[in-house]
Amino acid sequence: MASIPANEPSFRQSVELMFNRAAALMDLSPGLEEKIRVCNSTYVVRFGVKLRGEIKTFTGYRSVHSEHMEPVKGGIRYAPNVNQDEVEALASLMTFKCALVEAPFGGSKGGLCIDPREWDEDELDRITRRFAYELIKRDLINPSQNVPAPDMGTGEREMAVIADQYARMNTTDINAKACVTGKPIHAGGIQGRIEATGRGVQYALREFFRHPEDIKAANLSGDLEGKRIIVQGLGNVGYHAALFLRDEDGAKITHVIERDGAVHNDQGLDIEALRAHIVATGGVRDFKGGTFIEDGASALEAECDILIPAALEGVINLSNAARIKAPLIIEAANGPITAGADDVLREKGVVIIPDLYANAGGVTVSYFEWVKNLSHIRFGRMQRRQEESRHELIVNELERLSRDTGIGWTLSPDFKQKYLRGAGELELVRSGLDDTMRTAYQAMREVWHDRHDVPDLRMAGFLVSIARVAASYRAKGL
Ligand code: GLU
């Protein structure tokens, strides 16, 4: 997109460079390496919608990077400068992301060149419906072949329209709801999907801070408590990550960077109030709870412990990488660091928790939603009360023993309340996500520490993922 300087490789080339760096350390046959690198197909569609008295033509994309597993999975982005290069880069990241978190999908991504802020909700619904129609009739949206999800500029509303359009065109498909994820709950969605990517960033950081060796590699100490964090982009991902890290882990969000500038407060920003201000005014200017910084990009270079780029690709590039002071960067966005900047930061000893892992929380919970749709039952529906009654048995027995033996123990009401409550869908989703983020991080860090030729987590993540994709192709005899 526009933020990648013209003298640097494009987003797609950047991802390829990162892939190549990892592939060079593997003994893949050249044919297989090429097969995994390239994007299988990109469909470009131009369609017209009658709006405001005239026909408006829109350009949309759906790119499929790898079909080693089907369906392929990945979001649909609405942004004015969506282009083929970007969609292909994002589709390939989806392949490696899914492989790393063991979501059984190939990689795909879609995009529509549109500024969603220029259209009202009804108009957007009509545009989305038409785009969905074009993709559905070519099986580029299909529960067993290609399952989109939200991305930048899209959310539950668009996903509900896509699901409805698919159901209209496939009236006898009992699994129709599984054709898209990120739907609202009343349209077959799952609890915890909206917060999932931000929650995944939080779980990723928690896992990072469980490993003293890794904390040391980033020149940090302790845990998340009191850590100073810069968040770039307070959209769905940045907002939830910032909120959870502040409220549940005691971190301080000292800077938030948005379209119109940045806002700064050494004591930590009130994230909910700031989000409400952004929604109401369109930016961070005039926010009472902090100092406004006109040159937003300069705040990326401020002193901090953790930097969370959570918006566009290419925001950390050769023009600013050398001045970044954060010792730890976690890529909540896709591709926020260009390949050139990645080299500069590595030289400086900055630890980067890479996008293919860091923002995989979204697709992980999408996977749970897809499974829920195919099984036609909400998670926890069968077990919850049974679990509660077994816990009640134990609590009652403990209280009886305490009484009968005269020990006089009393269980604290807080413990009883927490212990007696069986897990509902949200708790189960969070538990599944937490487990996924821990396991994937451990797979990556093992490679990072065990192999002397692997300098960073990104290369380790690519090595783990490429090996899994290769194994899957080999098993098919390809
Ligand atoms: N758009 C998100 C991503 O980039 C989610 C994809 C999905 O849930 O399929 O990972």
Short mmCIF file of C-alpha atoms and ligand atoms in Angstrom, two decimals, residues 62 72-77 90 93-94 97-98 105 108-109 147-152 154 181-182 193 197 237 332-334 355 359-367 369, ligand 1:
data_model
loop_
_atom_site.label_atom_id
_atom_site.label_comp_id
_atom_site.label_asym_id
_atom_site.label_seq_id
_atom_site.Cartn_x
_atom_site.Cartn_y
_atom_site.Cartn_z
CA ARG A 62 -9.86 -13.12 -4.34
CA VAL A 72 -8.64 -22.06 1.89
CA LYS A 73 -9.10 -19.28 4.41
CA GLY A 74 -8.52 -15.55 4.74
CA GLY A 75 -10.25 -12.24 5.16
CA ILE A 76 -11.77 -9.76 2.74
CA ARG A 77 -10.39 -6.24 3.02
CA LEU A 90 -1.74 -11.44 2.34
CA LEU A 93 0.81 -15.03 4.78
CA MET A 94 -2.50 -16.80 5.45
CA LYS A 97 -0.26 -18.46 9.49
CA CYS A 98 -2.75 -21.35 9.28
CA PHE A 105 -6.73 -24.53 5.87
CA SER A 108 -6.46 -17.05 0.63
CA LYS A 109 -7.32 -13.36 0.79
CA VAL A 147 -14.10 -19.38 3.53
CA PRO A 148 -13.62 -15.60 3.90
CA ALA A 149 -13.63 -13.60 7.13
CA PRO A 150 -13.36 -9.95 8.20
CA ASP A 151 -10.23 -7.90 7.63
CA MET A 152 -9.48 -4.18 7.48
CA THR A 154 -15.01 -5.18 7.05
CA THR A 181 -16.60 -16.69 9.49
CA GLY A 182 -16.74 -13.60 11.67
CA ARG A 193 -14.48 -13.71 17.43
CA THR A 197 -7.00 -11.13 17.07
CA VAL A 237 -7.09 -5.45 16.67
CA ALA A 332 -0.46 -7.32 15.21
CA ALA A 333 -0.96 -6.14 11.60
CA ASN A 334 0.03 -8.14 8.54
CA ASP A 355 2.75 -11.43 12.02
CA ASN A 359 -2.09 -12.01 14.58
CA ALA A 360 -3.17 -15.61 14.08
CA GLY A 361 -5.77 -15.34 16.85
CA GLY A 362 -8.35 -14.19 14.31
CA VAL A 363 -8.10 -17.18 12.04
CA THR A 364 -7.82 -19.53 15.01
CA VAL A 365 -11.22 -18.45 16.33
CA SER A 366 -12.53 -18.47 12.75
CA TYR A 367 -11.56 -22.13 12.69
CA GLU A 369 -16.57 -20.88 14.24
N1 GLU B 1 -8.33 -11.33 8.26
C1 GLU B 1 -7.79 -12.07 9.34
C2 GLU B 1 -6.33 -12.41 9.10
O1 GLU B 1 -5.66 -11.72 8.39
C3 GLU B 1 -8.64 -13.29 9.69
C4 GLU B 1 -8.73 -14.34 8.65
C5 GLU B 1 -9.75 -15.43 8.97
O2 GLU B 1 -10.29 -15.43 10.05
O3 GLU B 1 -9.96 -16.28 8.09
O4 GLU B 1 -5.78 -13.29 9.66
#
